[in-house]
PDB file of C-alpha atoms in Angstrom:
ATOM      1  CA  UNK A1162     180.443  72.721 143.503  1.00 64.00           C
ATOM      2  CA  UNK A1163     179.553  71.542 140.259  1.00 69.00           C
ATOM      3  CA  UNK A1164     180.062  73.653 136.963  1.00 77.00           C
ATOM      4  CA  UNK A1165     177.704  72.177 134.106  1.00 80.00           C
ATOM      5  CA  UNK A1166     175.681  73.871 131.416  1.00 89.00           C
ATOM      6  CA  UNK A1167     173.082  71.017 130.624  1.00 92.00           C
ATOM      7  CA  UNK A1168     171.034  69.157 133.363  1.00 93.00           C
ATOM      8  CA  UNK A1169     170.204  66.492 131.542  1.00 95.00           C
ATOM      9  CA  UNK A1170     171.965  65.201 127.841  1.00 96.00           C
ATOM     10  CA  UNK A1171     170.411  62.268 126.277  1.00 96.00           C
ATOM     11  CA  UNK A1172     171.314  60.546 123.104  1.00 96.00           C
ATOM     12  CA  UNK A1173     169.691  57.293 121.702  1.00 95.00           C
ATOM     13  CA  UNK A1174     168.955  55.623 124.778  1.00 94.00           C
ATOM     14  CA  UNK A1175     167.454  52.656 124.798  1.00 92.00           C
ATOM     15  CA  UNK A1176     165.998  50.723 127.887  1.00 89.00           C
ATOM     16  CA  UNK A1177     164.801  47.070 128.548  1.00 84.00           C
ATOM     17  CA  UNK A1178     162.686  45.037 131.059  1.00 79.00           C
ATOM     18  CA  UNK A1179     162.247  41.353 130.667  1.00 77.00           C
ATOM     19  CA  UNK A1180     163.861  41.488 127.068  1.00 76.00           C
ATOM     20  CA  UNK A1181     161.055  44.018 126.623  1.00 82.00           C
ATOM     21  CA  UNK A1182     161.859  47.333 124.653  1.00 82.00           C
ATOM     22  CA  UNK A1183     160.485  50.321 127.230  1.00 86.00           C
ATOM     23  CA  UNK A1184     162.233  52.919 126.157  1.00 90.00           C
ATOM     24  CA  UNK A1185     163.884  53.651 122.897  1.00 90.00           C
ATOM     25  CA  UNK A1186     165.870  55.902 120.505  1.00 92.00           C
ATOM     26  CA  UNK A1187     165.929  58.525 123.627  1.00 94.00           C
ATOM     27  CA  UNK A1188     167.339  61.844 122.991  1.00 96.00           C
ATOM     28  CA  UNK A1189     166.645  64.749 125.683  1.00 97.00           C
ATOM     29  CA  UNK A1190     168.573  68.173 126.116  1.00 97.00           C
ATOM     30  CA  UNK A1191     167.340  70.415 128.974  1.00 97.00           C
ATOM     31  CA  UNK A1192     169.898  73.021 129.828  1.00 95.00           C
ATOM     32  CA  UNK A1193     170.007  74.710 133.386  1.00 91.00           C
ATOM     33  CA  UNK A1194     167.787  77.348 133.899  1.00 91.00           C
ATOM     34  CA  UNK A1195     165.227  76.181 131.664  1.00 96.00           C
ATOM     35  CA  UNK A1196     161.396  74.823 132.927  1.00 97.00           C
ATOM     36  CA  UNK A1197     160.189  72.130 130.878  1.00 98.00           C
ATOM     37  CA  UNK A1198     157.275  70.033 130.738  1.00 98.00           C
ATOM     38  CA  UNK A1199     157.179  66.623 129.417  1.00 97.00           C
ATOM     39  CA  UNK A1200     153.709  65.106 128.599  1.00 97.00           C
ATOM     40  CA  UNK A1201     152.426  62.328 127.447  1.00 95.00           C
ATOM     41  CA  UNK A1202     149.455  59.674 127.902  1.00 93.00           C
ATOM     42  CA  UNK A1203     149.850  57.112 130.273  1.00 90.00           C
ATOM     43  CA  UNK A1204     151.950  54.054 129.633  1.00 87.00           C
ATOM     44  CA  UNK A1205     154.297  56.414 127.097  1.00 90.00           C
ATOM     45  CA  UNK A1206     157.721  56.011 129.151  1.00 89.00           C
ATOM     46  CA  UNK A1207     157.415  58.884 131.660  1.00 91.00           C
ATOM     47  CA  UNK A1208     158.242  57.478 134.926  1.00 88.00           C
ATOM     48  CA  UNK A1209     160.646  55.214 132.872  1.00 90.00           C
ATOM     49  CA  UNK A1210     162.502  58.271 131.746  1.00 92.00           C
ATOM     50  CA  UNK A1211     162.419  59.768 135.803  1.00 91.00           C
ATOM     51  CA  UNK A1212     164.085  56.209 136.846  1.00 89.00           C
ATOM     52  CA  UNK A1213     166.496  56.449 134.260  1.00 90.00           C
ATOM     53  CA  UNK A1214     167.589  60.304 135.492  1.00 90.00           C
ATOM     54  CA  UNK A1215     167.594  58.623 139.050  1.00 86.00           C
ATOM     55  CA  UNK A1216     169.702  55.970 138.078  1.00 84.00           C
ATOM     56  CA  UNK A1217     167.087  53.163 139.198  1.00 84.00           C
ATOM     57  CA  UNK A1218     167.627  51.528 135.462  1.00 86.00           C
ATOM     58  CA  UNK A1219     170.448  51.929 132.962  1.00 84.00           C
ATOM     59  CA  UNK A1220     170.909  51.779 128.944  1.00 88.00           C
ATOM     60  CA  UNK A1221     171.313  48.955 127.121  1.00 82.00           C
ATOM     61  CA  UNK A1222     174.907  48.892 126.553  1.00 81.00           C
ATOM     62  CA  UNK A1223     174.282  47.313 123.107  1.00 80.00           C
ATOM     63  CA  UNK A1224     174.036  50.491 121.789  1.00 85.00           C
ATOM     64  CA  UNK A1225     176.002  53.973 121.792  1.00 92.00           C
ATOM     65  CA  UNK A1226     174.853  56.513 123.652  1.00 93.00           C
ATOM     66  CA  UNK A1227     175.144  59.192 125.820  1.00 94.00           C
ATOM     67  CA  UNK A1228     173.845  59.877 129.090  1.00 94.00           C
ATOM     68  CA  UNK A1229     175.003  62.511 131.191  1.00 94.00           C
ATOM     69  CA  UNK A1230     173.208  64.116 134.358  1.00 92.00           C
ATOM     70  CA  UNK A1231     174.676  67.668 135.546  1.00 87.00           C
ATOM     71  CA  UNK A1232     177.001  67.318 132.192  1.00 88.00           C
ATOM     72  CA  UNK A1233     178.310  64.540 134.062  1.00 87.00           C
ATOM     73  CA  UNK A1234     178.858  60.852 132.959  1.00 87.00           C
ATOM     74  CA  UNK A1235     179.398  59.419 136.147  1.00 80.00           C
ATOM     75  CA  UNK A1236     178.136  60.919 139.478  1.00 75.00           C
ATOM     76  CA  UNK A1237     177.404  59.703 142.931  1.00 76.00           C
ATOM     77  CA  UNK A1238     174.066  59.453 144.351  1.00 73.00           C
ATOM     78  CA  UNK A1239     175.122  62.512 147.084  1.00 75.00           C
ATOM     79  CA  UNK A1240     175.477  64.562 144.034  1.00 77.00           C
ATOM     80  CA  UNK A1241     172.401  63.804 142.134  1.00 81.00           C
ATOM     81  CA  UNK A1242     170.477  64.676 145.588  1.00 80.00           C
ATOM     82  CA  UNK A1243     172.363  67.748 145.921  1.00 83.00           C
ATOM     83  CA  UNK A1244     171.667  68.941 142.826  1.00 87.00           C
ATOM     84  CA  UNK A1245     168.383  67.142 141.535  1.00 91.00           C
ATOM     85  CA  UNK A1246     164.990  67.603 143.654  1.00 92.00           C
ATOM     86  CA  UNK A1247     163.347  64.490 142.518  1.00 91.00           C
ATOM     87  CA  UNK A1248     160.181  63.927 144.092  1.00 92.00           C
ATOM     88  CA  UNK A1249     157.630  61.137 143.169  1.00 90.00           C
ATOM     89  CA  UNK A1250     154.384  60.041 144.228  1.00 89.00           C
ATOM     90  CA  UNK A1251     156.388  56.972 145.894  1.00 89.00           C
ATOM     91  CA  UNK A1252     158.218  58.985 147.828  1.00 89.00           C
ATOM     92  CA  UNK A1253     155.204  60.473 149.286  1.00 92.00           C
ATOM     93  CA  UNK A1254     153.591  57.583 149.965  1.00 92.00           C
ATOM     94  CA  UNK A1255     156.713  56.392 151.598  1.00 91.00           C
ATOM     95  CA  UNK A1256     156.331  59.313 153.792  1.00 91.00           C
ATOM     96  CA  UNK A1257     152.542  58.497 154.925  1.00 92.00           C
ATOM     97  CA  UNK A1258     153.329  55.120 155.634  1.00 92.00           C
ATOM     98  CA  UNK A1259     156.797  54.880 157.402  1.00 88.00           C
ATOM     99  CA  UNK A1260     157.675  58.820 158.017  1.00 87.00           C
ATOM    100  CA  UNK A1261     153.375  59.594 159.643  1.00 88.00           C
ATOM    101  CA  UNK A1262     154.928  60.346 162.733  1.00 92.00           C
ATOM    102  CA  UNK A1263     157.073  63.087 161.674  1.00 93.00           C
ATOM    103  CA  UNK A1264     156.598  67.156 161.762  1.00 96.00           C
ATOM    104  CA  UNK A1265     156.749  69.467 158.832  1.00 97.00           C
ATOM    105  CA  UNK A1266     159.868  70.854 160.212  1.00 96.00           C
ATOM    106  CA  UNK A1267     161.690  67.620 160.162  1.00 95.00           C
ATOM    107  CA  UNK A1268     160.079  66.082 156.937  1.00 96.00           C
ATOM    108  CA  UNK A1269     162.558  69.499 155.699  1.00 96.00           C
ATOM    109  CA  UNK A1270     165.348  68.283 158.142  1.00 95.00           C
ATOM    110  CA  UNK A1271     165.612  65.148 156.687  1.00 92.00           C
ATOM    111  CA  UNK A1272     166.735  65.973 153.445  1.00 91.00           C
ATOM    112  CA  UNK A1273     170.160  66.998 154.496  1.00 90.00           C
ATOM    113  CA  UNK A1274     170.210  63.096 155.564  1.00 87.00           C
ATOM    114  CA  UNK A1275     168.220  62.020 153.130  1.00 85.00           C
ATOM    115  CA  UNK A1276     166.288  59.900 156.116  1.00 84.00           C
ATOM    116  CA  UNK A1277     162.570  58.794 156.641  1.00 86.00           C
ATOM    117  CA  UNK A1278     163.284  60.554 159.577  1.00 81.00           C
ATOM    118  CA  UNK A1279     165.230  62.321 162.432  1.00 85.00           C
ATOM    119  CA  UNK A1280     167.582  60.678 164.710  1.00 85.00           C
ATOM    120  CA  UNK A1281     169.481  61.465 167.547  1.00 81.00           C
ATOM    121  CA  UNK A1282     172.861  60.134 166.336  1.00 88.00           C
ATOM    122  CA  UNK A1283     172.585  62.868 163.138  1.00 86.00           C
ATOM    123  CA  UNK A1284     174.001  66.078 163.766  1.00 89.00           C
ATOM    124  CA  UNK A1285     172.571  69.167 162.696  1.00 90.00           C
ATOM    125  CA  UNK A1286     174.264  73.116 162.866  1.00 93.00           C
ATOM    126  CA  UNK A1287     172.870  75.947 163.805  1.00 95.00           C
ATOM    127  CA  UNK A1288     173.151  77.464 159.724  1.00 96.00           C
ATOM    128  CA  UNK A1289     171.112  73.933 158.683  1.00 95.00           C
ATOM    129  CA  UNK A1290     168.191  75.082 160.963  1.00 96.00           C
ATOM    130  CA  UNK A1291     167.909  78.120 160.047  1.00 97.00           C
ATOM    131  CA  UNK A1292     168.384  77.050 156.487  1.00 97.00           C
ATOM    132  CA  UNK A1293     165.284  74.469 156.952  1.00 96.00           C
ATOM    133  CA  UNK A1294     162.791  77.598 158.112  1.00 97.00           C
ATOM    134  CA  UNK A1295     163.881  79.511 155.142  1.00 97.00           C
ATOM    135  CA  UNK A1296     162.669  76.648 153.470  1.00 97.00           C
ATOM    136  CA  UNK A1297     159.336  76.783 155.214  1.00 97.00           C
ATOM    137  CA  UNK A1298     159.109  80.408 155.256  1.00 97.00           C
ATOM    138  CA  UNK A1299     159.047  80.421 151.016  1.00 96.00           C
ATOM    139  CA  UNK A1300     156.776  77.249 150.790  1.00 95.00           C
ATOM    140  CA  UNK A1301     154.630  79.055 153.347  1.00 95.00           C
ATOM    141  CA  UNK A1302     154.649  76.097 155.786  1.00 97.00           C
ATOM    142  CA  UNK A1303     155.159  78.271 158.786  1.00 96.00           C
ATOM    143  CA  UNK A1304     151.341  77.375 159.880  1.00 97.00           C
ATOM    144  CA  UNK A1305     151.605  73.467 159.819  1.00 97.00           C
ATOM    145  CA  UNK A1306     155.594  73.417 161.250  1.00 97.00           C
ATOM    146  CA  UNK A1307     154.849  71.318 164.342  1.00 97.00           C
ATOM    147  CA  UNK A1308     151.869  69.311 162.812  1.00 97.00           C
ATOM    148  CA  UNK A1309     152.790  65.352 162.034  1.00 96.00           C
ATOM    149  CA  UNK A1310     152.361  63.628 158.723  1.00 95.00           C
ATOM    150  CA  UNK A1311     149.611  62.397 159.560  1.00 95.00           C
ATOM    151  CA  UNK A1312     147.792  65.415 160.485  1.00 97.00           C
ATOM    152  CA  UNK A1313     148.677  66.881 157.022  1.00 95.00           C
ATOM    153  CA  UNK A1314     146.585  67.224 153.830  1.00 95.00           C
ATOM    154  CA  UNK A1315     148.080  65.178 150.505  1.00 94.00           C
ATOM    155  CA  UNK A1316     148.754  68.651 149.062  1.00 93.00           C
ATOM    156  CA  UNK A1317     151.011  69.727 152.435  1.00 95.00           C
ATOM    157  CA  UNK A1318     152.566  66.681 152.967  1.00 96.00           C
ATOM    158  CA  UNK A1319     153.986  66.947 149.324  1.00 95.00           C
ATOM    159  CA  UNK A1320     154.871  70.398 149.765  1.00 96.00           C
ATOM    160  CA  UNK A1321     156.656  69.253 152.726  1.00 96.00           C
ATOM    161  CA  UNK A1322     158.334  66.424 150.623  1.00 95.00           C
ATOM    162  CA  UNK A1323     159.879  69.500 148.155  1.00 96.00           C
ATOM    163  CA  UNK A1324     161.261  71.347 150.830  1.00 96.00           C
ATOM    164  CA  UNK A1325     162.797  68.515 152.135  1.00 95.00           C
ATOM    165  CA  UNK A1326     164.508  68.245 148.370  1.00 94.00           C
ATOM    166  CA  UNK A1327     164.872  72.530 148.591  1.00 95.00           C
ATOM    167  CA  UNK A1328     167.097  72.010 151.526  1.00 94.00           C
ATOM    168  CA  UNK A1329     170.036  71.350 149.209  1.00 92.00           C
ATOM    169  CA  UNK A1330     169.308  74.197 146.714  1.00 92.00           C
ATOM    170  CA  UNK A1331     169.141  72.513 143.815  1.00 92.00           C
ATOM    171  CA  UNK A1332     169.605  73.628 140.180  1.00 91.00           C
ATOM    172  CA  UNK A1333     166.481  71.537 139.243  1.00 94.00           C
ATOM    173  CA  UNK A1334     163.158  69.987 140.711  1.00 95.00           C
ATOM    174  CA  UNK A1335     161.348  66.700 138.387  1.00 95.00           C
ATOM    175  CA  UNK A1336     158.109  66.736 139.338  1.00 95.00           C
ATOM    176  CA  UNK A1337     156.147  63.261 138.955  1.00 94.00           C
ATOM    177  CA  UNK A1338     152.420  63.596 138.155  1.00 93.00           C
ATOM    178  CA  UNK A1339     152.528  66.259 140.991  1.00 92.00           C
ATOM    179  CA  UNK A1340     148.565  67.334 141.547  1.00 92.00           C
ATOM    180  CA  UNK A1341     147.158  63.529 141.786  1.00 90.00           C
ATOM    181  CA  UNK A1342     144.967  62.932 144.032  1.00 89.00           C
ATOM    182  CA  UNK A1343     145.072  66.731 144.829  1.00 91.00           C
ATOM    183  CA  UNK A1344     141.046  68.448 144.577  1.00 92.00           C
ATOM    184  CA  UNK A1345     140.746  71.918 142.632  1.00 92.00           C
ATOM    185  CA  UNK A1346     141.787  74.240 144.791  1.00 93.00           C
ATOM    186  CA  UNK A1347     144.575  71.964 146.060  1.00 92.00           C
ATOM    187  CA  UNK A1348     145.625  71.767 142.632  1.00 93.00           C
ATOM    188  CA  UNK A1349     145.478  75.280 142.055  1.00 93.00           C
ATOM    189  CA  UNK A1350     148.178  76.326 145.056  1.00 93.00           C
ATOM    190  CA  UNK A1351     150.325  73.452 144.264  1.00 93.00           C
ATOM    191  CA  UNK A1352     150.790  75.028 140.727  1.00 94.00           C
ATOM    192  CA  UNK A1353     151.208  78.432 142.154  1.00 94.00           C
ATOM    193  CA  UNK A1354     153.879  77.309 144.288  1.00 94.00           C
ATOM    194  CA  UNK A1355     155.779  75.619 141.276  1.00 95.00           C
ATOM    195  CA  UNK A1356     155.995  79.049 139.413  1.00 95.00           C
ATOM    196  CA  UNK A1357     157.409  80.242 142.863  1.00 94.00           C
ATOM    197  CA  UNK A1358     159.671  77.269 142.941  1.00 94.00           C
ATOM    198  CA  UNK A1359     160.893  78.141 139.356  1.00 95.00           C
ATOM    199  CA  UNK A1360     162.172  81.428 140.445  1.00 92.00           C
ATOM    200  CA  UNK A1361     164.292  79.154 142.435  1.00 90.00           C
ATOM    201  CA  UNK A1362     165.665  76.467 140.313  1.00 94.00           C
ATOM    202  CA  UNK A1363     164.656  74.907 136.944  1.00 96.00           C
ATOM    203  CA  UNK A1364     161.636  72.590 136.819  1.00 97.00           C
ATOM    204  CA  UNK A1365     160.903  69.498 134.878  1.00 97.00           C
ATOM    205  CA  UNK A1366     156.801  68.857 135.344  1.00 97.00           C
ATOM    206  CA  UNK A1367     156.114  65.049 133.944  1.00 96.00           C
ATOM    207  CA  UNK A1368     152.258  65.314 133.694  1.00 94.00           C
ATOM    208  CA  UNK A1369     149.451  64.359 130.988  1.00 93.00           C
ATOM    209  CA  UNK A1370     147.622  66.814 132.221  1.00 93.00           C
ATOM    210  CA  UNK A1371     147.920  70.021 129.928  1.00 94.00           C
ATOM    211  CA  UNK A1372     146.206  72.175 132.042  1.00 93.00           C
ATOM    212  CA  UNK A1373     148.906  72.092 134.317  1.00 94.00           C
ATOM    213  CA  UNK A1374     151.202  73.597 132.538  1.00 95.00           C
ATOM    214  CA  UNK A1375     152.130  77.171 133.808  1.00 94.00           C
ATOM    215  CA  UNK A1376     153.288  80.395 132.090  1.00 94.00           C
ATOM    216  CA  UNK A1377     156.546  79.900 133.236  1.00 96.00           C
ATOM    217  CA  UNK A1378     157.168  76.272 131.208  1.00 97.00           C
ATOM    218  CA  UNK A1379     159.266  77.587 127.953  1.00 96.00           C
ATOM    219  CA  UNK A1380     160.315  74.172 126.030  1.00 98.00           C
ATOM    220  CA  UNK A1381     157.591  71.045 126.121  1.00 98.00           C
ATOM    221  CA  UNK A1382     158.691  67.370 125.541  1.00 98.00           C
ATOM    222  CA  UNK A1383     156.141  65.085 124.042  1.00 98.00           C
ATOM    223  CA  UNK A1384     156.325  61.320 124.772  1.00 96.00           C
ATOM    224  CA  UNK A1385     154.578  58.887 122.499  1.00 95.00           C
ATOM    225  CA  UNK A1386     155.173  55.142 122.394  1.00 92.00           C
ATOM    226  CA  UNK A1387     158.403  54.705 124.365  1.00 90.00           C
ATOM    227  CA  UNK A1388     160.933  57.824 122.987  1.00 93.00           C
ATOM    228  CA  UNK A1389     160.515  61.752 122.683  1.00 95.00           C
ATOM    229  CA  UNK A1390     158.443  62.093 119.739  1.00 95.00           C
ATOM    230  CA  UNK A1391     159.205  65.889 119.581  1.00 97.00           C
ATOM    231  CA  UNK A1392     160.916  68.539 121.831  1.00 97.00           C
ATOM    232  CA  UNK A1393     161.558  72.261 121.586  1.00 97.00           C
ATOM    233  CA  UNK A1394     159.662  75.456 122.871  1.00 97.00           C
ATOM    234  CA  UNK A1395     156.248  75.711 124.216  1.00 96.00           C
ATOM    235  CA  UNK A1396     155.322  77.594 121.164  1.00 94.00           C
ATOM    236  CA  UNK A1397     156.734  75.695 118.893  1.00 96.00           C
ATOM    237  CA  UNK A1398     155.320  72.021 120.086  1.00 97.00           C
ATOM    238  CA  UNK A1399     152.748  72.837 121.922  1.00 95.00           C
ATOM    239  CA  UNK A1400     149.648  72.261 119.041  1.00 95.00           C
ATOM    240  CA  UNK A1401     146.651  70.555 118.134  1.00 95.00           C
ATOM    241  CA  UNK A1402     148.451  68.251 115.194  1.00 96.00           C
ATOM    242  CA  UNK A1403     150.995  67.059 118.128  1.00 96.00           C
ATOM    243  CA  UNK A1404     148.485  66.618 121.399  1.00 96.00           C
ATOM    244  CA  UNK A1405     146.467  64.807 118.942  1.00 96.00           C
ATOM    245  CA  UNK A1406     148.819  62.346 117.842  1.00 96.00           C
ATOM    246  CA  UNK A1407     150.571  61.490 121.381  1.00 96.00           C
ATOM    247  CA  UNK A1408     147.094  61.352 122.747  1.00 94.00           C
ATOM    248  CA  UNK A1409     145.080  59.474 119.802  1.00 94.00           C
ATOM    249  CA  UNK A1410     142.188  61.267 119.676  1.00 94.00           C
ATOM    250  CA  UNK A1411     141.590  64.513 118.091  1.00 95.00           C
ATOM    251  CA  UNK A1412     142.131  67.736 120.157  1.00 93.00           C
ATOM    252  CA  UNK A1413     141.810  71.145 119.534  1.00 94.00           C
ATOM    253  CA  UNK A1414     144.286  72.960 121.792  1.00 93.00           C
ATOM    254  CA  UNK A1415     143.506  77.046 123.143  1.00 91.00           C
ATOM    255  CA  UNK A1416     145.127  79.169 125.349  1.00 88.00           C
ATOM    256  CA  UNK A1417     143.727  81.941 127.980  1.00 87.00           C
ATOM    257  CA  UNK A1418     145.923  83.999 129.997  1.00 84.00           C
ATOM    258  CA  UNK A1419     149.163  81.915 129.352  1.00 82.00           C
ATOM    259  CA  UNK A1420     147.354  78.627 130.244  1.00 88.00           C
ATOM    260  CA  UNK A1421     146.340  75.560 127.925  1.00 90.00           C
ATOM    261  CA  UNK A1422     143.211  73.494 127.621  1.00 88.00           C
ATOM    262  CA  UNK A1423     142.387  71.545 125.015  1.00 87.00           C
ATOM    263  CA  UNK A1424     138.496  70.202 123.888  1.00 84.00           C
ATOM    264  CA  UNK A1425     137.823  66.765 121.756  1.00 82.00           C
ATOM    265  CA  UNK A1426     136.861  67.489 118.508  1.00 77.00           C
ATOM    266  CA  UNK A1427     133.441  65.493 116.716  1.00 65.00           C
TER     267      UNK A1427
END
């Protein structure tokens, strides 16, 4: 098992695609145990930042830096499933597409595989069964076990998709724009099952959605043209001066029983 202190330790990271700068002067910290959002406006480096944790793009080695994942320089990919829940919208539509023929039940199988799938040549225990209905039993799945993919609302099916990542126990779940294409009330239990997740294992919510960010969130990352324009605690960076910059347009920012909106100003 792995000892480590930080999940994720960034310094001065800088990222390229066609010669083209898309990520630059990174520097993250997020220790375990901690929830964290990071927000930002579309086109701002997000889902570059989730590809670099997933190891889907690398530095430029032109500079110095450091970049380690589970206080870890090097890892294998076993390990960064193990430990790491990462769950994107691709994955999900991976799953509707090529996985639509698949149960609840073994959309949470799979992840001890880390298969589009069940098969008859992968072995399973009796403790990794029982472990995948403890899994359903907390995301409260129990109802749709047996139904297939297809059968399954988007907000299920990516409920599904985090159990599948919850079979490993993970010290951390990145969440990718998690409530699109989700309605209200959709929305609504897909954020109250992230603060139950969190009781579970750290979360890192990458949203530009303020609204979605839950009581339980304690430090805030703001992205804003390509790098972390400021991180810290909630309190501390989540304001009116800072939404308004990252977002270009001017914001007033409230709060109402632990949640944020925001409303334009003029």
């Amino acid at each position: 098992m792995l000892k480590f202190n930080m999940i994720i330790n960034f310094e001065n990271i800088h990222l390229s695609y066609d010669e083209k700068l898309i990520l630059k002067e990174l520097n993250l910290k997020i220790a375990k145990g901690e929830n964290w959002a990071i927000l930002g406006k579309n086109g701002s480096g997000k889902s570059t930042l989730i590809k670099l944790i997933s190891s889907e793009i690398h530095p430029r080695k032109q500079y110095k830096y450091k970049k380690e994942i589970l206080g870890k320089e090097r890892y294998t990919l076993s390990e960064l499933k193990q430990y790491l829940g990462i769950i994107t919208n691709d994955l999900h539509n991976y799953f509707e597409t090529h996985g639509n023929f698949l149960t609840t039940y073994e959309v949470v199988l799979s992840g001890y595989y880390s298969s589009i799938g069940v098969f008859k040549h992968q072995d399973f225990s009796e403790a990794q069964h029982i472990r995948a209905l403890e899994v359903i039993e907390f995301l409260e799945l129990n109802e749709i076990k047996d139904k297939q993919v297809y059968q399954l609302s988007t907000g299920q099916l990516r409920k599904a998709i985090i159990g599948r990542a919850l079979i490993h126990k993970p010290s951390a779940f990145i969440l990718d724009e998690p409530t699109i294409g989700l309605d209200i009330k959709a929305q609504v239990n897909f954020i109250n099952m992230m603060k139950k997740l969190s009781s579970q294992a750290s979360i890192i919510l990458v949203t530009h959605h303020i609204e979605e960010i839950f009581e339980e969130i304690s430090h805030i990352a703001l992205m804003y043209e390509n790098k972390v324009f400021i991180q810290g605690k909630k309190q501390e960076v989540l304001n009116s001066e800072n939404l308004s910059k990252i977002f270009e347009v001017d914001l007033e920012i409230a709060q109402k029983n632990g949640r944020y909106y925001f409303e334009t100003v003029g």
